[in-house]
């Protein structure tokens, strides 16, 4: 069964710092990997989707990379802002079996003004 | 499109009562998912539909849980009878096959 792990579970950084969030998965047979943001008490907002054939995807200050063979993805946030404070979740869409997303447990990010 | 719409946003009910959660997926999406989120277990897939047909309900915890999708624009998740351990945030999501999934704002269920 696919297992998705996110490290660290929590991260605090001062405003302006660049940071990297990590995601690893055990089964590399995936269609794509999706990064989400979740604010407290809110739903999940899709940030980036990387297809299995892609190496990276960028949106504004966010850059997500994917190394499918090693089962890893990173989300890079440049010039962090207090508004980036949220929980970040990665999820993989597996090729075999059910067409659903397997989620990591998330990294709770706090950007300190 | 207004995105995935869930109702109600919050539900407080007494143990033993029936609870019905509702979801309207994004128009044109042929996959609909129901997830449950708790602090202890994170996000868990309960069931998903393809073209209104339930495909995988292995995540449904017990027979007390049931889900229906009578048409492409509406789905319900029902819990009968509800128990305190069902308290969680329930999310609905929709997508096309193997593409970006979009989530609703969730229903926070509290069973007392």
mmCIF file of C-alpha atoms in Angstrom:
data_model
loop_
_atom_site.group_PDB
_atom_site.id
_atom_site.type_symbol
_atom_site.label_atom_id
_atom_site.label_comp_id
_atom_site.label_asym_id
_atom_site.label_seq_id
_atom_site.Cartn_x
_atom_site.Cartn_y
_atom_site.Cartn_z
ATOM 1 C CA UNK A 1 0.000 0.000 0.000
ATOM 2 C CA UNK A 2 1.234 3.480 -0.869
ATOM 3 C CA UNK A 3 2.595 5.411 2.091
ATOM 4 C CA UNK A 4 3.266 9.131 1.958
ATOM 5 C CA UNK A 5 5.491 10.791 4.531
ATOM 6 C CA UNK A 6 6.117 14.457 5.144
ATOM 7 C CA UNK A 7 9.021 15.753 7.167
ATOM 8 C CA UNK A 8 9.185 17.860 9.237
ATOM 9 C CA UNK A 9 5.778 17.776 10.866
ATOM 10 C CA UNK A 10 6.160 21.411 11.863
ATOM 11 C CA UNK A 11 8.455 24.229 10.819
ATOM 12 C CA UNK A 12 8.915 27.812 12.005
ATOM 13 C CA UNK A 13 10.919 30.319 9.997
ATOM 14 C CA UNK A 14 11.399 34.096 10.081
ATOM 15 C CA UNK A 15 9.771 36.128 7.375
ATOM 16 C CA UNK A 16 11.790 36.420 4.197
ATOM 17 C CA UNK A 17 13.506 33.058 4.435
ATOM 18 C CA UNK A 18 13.434 30.525 1.647
ATOM 19 C CA UNK A 19 12.296 27.089 2.770
ATOM 20 C CA UNK A 20 11.822 23.551 1.544
ATOM 21 C CA UNK A 21 9.114 21.083 2.508
ATOM 22 C CA UNK A 22 9.690 17.406 1.872
ATOM 23 C CA UNK A 23 7.419 14.611 0.746
ATOM 24 C CA UNK A 24 8.324 10.979 0.150
ATOM 25 C CA UNK A 25 6.260 8.084 -1.159
ATOM 26 C CA UNK A 26 6.880 4.356 -1.242
ATOM 27 C CA UNK A 27 5.371 3.327 -4.587
ATOM 28 C CA UNK A 28 6.797 5.191 -7.576
ATOM 29 C CA UNK A 29 4.031 4.050 -9.931
ATOM 30 C CA UNK A 30 2.140 7.325 -9.808
ATOM 31 C CA UNK A 31 0.250 9.467 -12.303
ATOM 32 C CA UNK A 32 0.969 12.710 -10.555
ATOM 33 C CA UNK A 33 1.670 14.409 -7.254
ATOM 34 C CA UNK A 34 -0.323 17.303 -5.888
ATOM 35 C CA UNK A 35 0.588 19.870 -3.224
ATOM 36 C CA UNK A 36 -2.178 21.425 -1.164
ATOM 37 C CA UNK A 37 -2.410 24.157 1.400
ATOM 38 C CA UNK A 38 -4.845 23.989 4.311
ATOM 39 C CA UNK A 39 -5.586 26.925 6.572
ATOM 40 C CA UNK A 40 -6.998 26.230 10.043
ATOM 41 C CA UNK A 41 -10.658 25.273 9.847
ATOM 42 C CA UNK A 42 -10.660 25.472 6.076
ATOM 43 C CA UNK A 43 -10.623 23.139 3.121
ATOM 44 C CA UNK A 44 -7.690 22.120 0.966
ATOM 45 C CA UNK A 45 -6.488 24.507 -1.703
ATOM 46 C CA UNK A 46 -4.592 23.014 -4.617
ATOM 47 C CA UNK A 47 -1.213 24.683 -5.123
ATOM 48 C CA UNK A 48 0.601 22.660 -7.746
ATOM 49 C CA UNK A 49 0.151 19.467 -9.702
ATOM 50 C CA UNK A 50 3.183 17.675 -11.134
ATOM 51 C CA UNK A 51 2.636 14.963 -13.707
ATOM 52 C CA UNK A 52 4.807 11.863 -13.402
ATOM 53 C CA UNK A 53 6.637 12.853 -16.587
ATOM 54 C CA UNK A 54 7.557 16.276 -15.219
ATOM 55 C CA UNK A 55 10.502 17.226 -13.027
ATOM 56 C CA UNK A 56 9.140 20.462 -11.645
ATOM 57 C CA UNK A 57 6.299 22.922 -11.661
ATOM 58 C CA UNK A 58 6.279 26.581 -10.686
ATOM 59 C CA UNK A 59 3.612 28.992 -9.551
ATOM 60 C CA UNK A 60 4.703 32.396 -8.309
ATOM 61 C CA UNK A 61 6.975 31.955 -5.281
ATOM 62 C CA UNK A 62 6.299 28.222 -5.204
ATOM 63 C CA UNK A 63 8.347 25.577 -6.971
ATOM 64 C CA UNK A 64 7.633 21.885 -6.682
ATOM 65 C CA UNK A 65 10.016 19.206 -7.850
ATOM 66 C CA UNK A 66 9.464 15.516 -8.410
ATOM 67 C CA UNK A 67 11.941 12.648 -8.480
ATOM 68 C CA UNK A 68 9.678 9.727 -9.170
ATOM 69 C CA UNK A 69 12.365 7.061 -9.171
ATOM 70 C CA UNK A 70 13.467 7.929 -5.658
ATOM 71 C CA UNK A 71 9.941 8.602 -4.435
ATOM 72 C CA UNK A 72 10.523 12.203 -3.436
ATOM 73 C CA UNK A 73 9.058 15.623 -3.971
ATOM 74 C CA UNK A 74 9.939 18.997 -2.533
ATOM 75 C CA UNK A 75 7.991 22.222 -2.285
ATOM 76 C CA UNK A 76 10.205 25.280 -2.303
ATOM 77 C CA UNK A 77 8.772 28.536 -1.012
ATOM 78 C CA UNK A 78 10.800 31.639 -1.797
ATOM 79 C CA UNK A 79 10.819 34.760 0.345
ATOM 80 C CA UNK A 80 8.331 33.430 2.865
ATOM 81 C CA UNK A 81 5.584 35.689 4.206
ATOM 82 C CA UNK A 82 3.377 35.437 7.301
ATOM 83 C CA UNK A 83 0.472 34.720 4.949
ATOM 84 C CA UNK A 84 2.202 31.487 3.951
ATOM 85 C CA UNK A 85 1.525 30.103 7.425
ATOM 86 C CA UNK A 86 -0.641 27.017 6.948
ATOM 87 C CA UNK A 87 -0.419 23.243 6.767
ATOM 88 C CA UNK A 88 1.000 21.923 3.513
ATOM 89 C CA UNK A 89 -0.060 18.487 2.315
ATOM 90 C CA UNK A 90 1.251 16.398 -0.517
ATOM 91 C CA UNK A 91 -0.763 13.664 -2.168
ATOM 92 C CA UNK A 92 0.039 11.108 -4.847
ATOM 93 C CA UNK A 93 -2.287 9.722 -7.472
ATOM 94 C CA UNK A 94 -1.371 6.088 -7.830
ATOM 95 C CA UNK A 95 -1.335 4.251 -11.173
ATOM 96 C CA UNK A 96 -2.524 0.928 -9.897
ATOM 97 C CA UNK A 97 -5.609 0.188 -7.909
ATOM 98 C CA UNK A 98 -8.106 2.790 -6.869
ATOM 99 C CA UNK A 99 -8.130 6.163 -8.549
ATOM 100 C CA UNK A 100 -7.670 8.190 -5.428
ATOM 101 C CA UNK A 101 -5.146 10.388 -3.679
ATOM 102 C CA UNK A 102 -2.884 9.107 -0.932
ATOM 103 C CA UNK A 103 -2.119 11.932 1.479
ATOM 104 C CA UNK A 104 0.801 12.666 3.731
ATOM 105 C CA UNK A 105 0.164 13.940 7.243
ATOM 106 C CA UNK A 106 1.294 17.444 6.382
ATOM 107 C CA UNK A 107 3.845 20.017 7.484
ATOM 108 C CA UNK A 108 2.560 22.858 9.628
ATOM 109 C CA UNK A 109 4.425 26.000 8.607
ATOM 110 C CA UNK A 110 4.632 29.150 10.698
ATOM 111 C CA UNK A 111 6.271 32.227 9.225
ATOM 112 C CA UNK A 112 7.199 34.658 11.969
ATOM 113 C CA UNK A 113 6.909 38.369 11.133
ATOM 114 C CA UNK B 1 -17.495 27.543 -11.486
ATOM 115 C CA UNK B 2 -18.046 28.033 -7.772
ATOM 116 C CA UNK B 3 -15.930 25.023 -6.945
ATOM 117 C CA UNK B 4 -16.982 22.036 -4.880
ATOM 118 C CA UNK B 5 -19.828 23.023 -2.590
ATOM 119 C CA UNK B 6 -20.559 21.227 0.642
ATOM 120 C CA UNK B 7 -23.379 21.695 3.111
ATOM 121 C CA UNK B 8 -23.807 22.198 5.929
ATOM 122 C CA UNK B 9 -20.502 23.773 7.009
ATOM 123 C CA UNK B 10 -21.077 22.770 10.600
ATOM 124 C CA UNK B 11 -23.311 20.120 12.113
ATOM 125 C CA UNK B 12 -23.844 19.352 15.760
ATOM 126 C CA UNK B 13 -26.031 16.384 16.551
ATOM 127 C CA UNK B 14 -26.814 14.034 19.362
ATOM 128 C CA UNK B 15 -25.592 10.488 19.423
ATOM 129 C CA UNK B 16 -27.987 8.156 17.656
ATOM 130 C CA UNK B 17 -29.332 10.753 15.263
ATOM 131 C CA UNK B 18 -29.090 10.509 11.493
ATOM 132 C CA UNK B 19 -26.715 12.915 9.779
ATOM 133 C CA UNK B 20 -26.687 13.747 6.076
ATOM 134 C CA UNK B 21 -23.825 15.605 4.444
ATOM 135 C CA UNK B 22 -24.191 17.028 0.959
ATOM 136 C CA UNK B 23 -21.839 17.747 -1.898
ATOM 137 C CA UNK B 24 -22.077 19.395 -5.297
ATOM 138 C CA UNK B 25 -19.012 18.626 -7.427
ATOM 139 C CA UNK B 26 -17.510 20.848 -10.083
ATOM 140 C CA UNK B 27 -19.541 20.627 -13.261
ATOM 141 C CA UNK B 28 -18.007 18.206 -15.743
ATOM 142 C CA UNK B 29 -15.936 16.293 -13.214
ATOM 143 C CA UNK B 30 -16.633 12.579 -13.372
ATOM 144 C CA UNK B 31 -14.926 11.543 -10.130
ATOM 145 C CA UNK B 32 -16.233 12.394 -6.684
ATOM 146 C CA UNK B 33 -14.496 11.539 -3.423
ATOM 147 C CA UNK B 34 -15.522 11.631 0.224
ATOM 148 C CA UNK B 35 -12.710 12.053 2.762
ATOM 149 C CA UNK B 36 -12.675 12.292 6.530
ATOM 150 C CA UNK B 37 -10.040 14.253 8.438
ATOM 151 C CA UNK B 38 -9.152 13.840 12.091
ATOM 152 C CA UNK B 39 -6.144 14.860 14.122
ATOM 153 C CA UNK B 40 -5.303 11.252 14.861
ATOM 154 C CA UNK B 41 -5.649 9.726 11.408
ATOM 155 C CA UNK B 42 -5.259 12.636 8.993
ATOM 156 C CA UNK B 43 -7.140 12.442 5.710
ATOM 157 C CA UNK B 44 -8.818 9.134 4.983
ATOM 158 C CA UNK B 45 -10.659 8.213 1.809
ATOM 159 C CA UNK B 46 -14.113 6.890 2.599
ATOM 160 C CA UNK B 47 -15.552 6.247 -0.858
ATOM 161 C CA UNK B 48 -15.289 7.463 -4.394
ATOM 162 C CA UNK B 49 -17.596 7.507 -7.401
ATOM 163 C CA UNK B 50 -16.961 7.473 -11.121
ATOM 164 C CA UNK B 51 -19.825 8.608 -13.339
ATOM 165 C CA UNK B 52 -22.164 8.362 -10.343
ATOM 166 C CA UNK B 53 -21.230 4.735 -9.651
ATOM 167 C CA UNK B 54 -19.492 3.807 -6.375
ATOM 168 C CA UNK B 55 -16.103 2.329 -7.271
ATOM 169 C CA UNK B 56 -14.341 1.805 -3.965
ATOM 170 C CA UNK B 57 -16.083 1.969 -0.601
ATOM 171 C CA UNK B 58 -13.452 0.055 1.336
ATOM 172 C CA UNK B 59 -12.762 3.104 3.454
ATOM 173 C CA UNK B 60 -16.299 3.338 4.789
ATOM 174 C CA UNK B 61 -15.816 2.502 8.452
ATOM 175 C CA UNK B 62 -19.050 0.681 9.173
ATOM 176 C CA UNK B 63 -22.488 -0.110 7.892
ATOM 177 C CA UNK B 64 -23.655 3.007 9.661
ATOM 178 C CA UNK B 65 -22.082 4.964 6.811
ATOM 179 C CA UNK B 66 -23.641 5.102 3.361
ATOM 180 C CA UNK B 67 -23.108 7.307 0.337
ATOM 181 C CA UNK B 68 -25.130 7.947 -2.777
ATOM 182 C CA UNK B 69 -24.709 9.861 -5.987
ATOM 183 C CA UNK B 70 -28.104 10.031 -7.691
ATOM 184 C CA UNK B 71 -26.831 12.296 -10.464
ATOM 185 C CA UNK B 72 -23.661 13.977 -11.705
ATOM 186 C CA UNK B 73 -24.227 17.107 -9.656
ATOM 187 C CA UNK B 74 -25.098 15.785 -6.225
ATOM 188 C CA UNK B 75 -23.866 13.327 -3.627
ATOM 189 C CA UNK B 76 -24.747 12.567 -0.025
ATOM 190 C CA UNK B 77 -22.921 10.898 2.824
ATOM 191 C CA UNK B 78 -25.220 9.586 5.528
ATOM 192 C CA UNK B 79 -24.403 8.356 9.009
ATOM 193 C CA UNK B 80 -27.122 6.479 10.842
ATOM 194 C CA UNK B 81 -26.953 6.215 13.793
ATOM 195 C CA UNK B 82 -24.215 8.719 14.537
ATOM 196 C CA UNK B 83 -21.687 8.176 17.341
ATOM 197 C CA UNK B 84 -19.273 10.566 19.089
ATOM 198 C CA UNK B 85 -16.297 8.899 17.377
ATOM 199 C CA UNK B 86 -17.709 10.040 14.029
ATOM 200 C CA UNK B 87 -16.843 13.610 14.954
ATOM 201 C CA UNK B 88 -14.470 14.877 12.272
ATOM 202 C CA UNK B 89 -14.285 17.145 9.246
ATOM 203 C CA UNK B 90 -15.751 15.520 6.166
ATOM 204 C CA UNK B 91 -14.491 16.672 2.786
ATOM 205 C CA UNK B 92 -15.846 16.144 -0.669
ATOM 206 C CA UNK B 93 -13.572 16.458 -3.696
ATOM 207 C CA UNK B 94 -14.006 16.120 -7.434
ATOM 208 C CA UNK B 95 -11.765 15.675 -10.443
ATOM 209 C CA UNK B 96 -11.394 14.302 -13.901
ATOM 210 C CA UNK B 97 -9.517 11.012 -14.138
ATOM 211 C CA UNK B 98 -5.987 11.276 -12.723
ATOM 212 C CA UNK B 99 -6.032 15.056 -12.794
ATOM 213 C CA UNK B 100 -6.028 17.847 -10.261
ATOM 214 C CA UNK B 101 -8.476 17.250 -7.423
ATOM 215 C CA UNK B 102 -10.479 20.121 -5.963
ATOM 216 C CA UNK B 103 -11.834 20.057 -2.459
ATOM 217 C CA UNK B 104 -14.845 21.629 -0.825
ATOM 218 C CA UNK B 105 -14.636 23.618 2.389
ATOM 219 C CA UNK B 106 -15.689 20.624 4.433
ATOM 220 C CA UNK B 107 -18.394 19.858 6.970
ATOM 221 C CA UNK B 108 -17.330 19.899 10.588
ATOM 222 C CA UNK B 109 -19.390 17.250 12.348
ATOM 223 C CA UNK B 110 -19.689 17.101 16.108
ATOM 224 C CA UNK B 111 -21.639 14.256 17.666
ATOM 225 C CA UNK B 112 -22.388 14.764 21.368
#
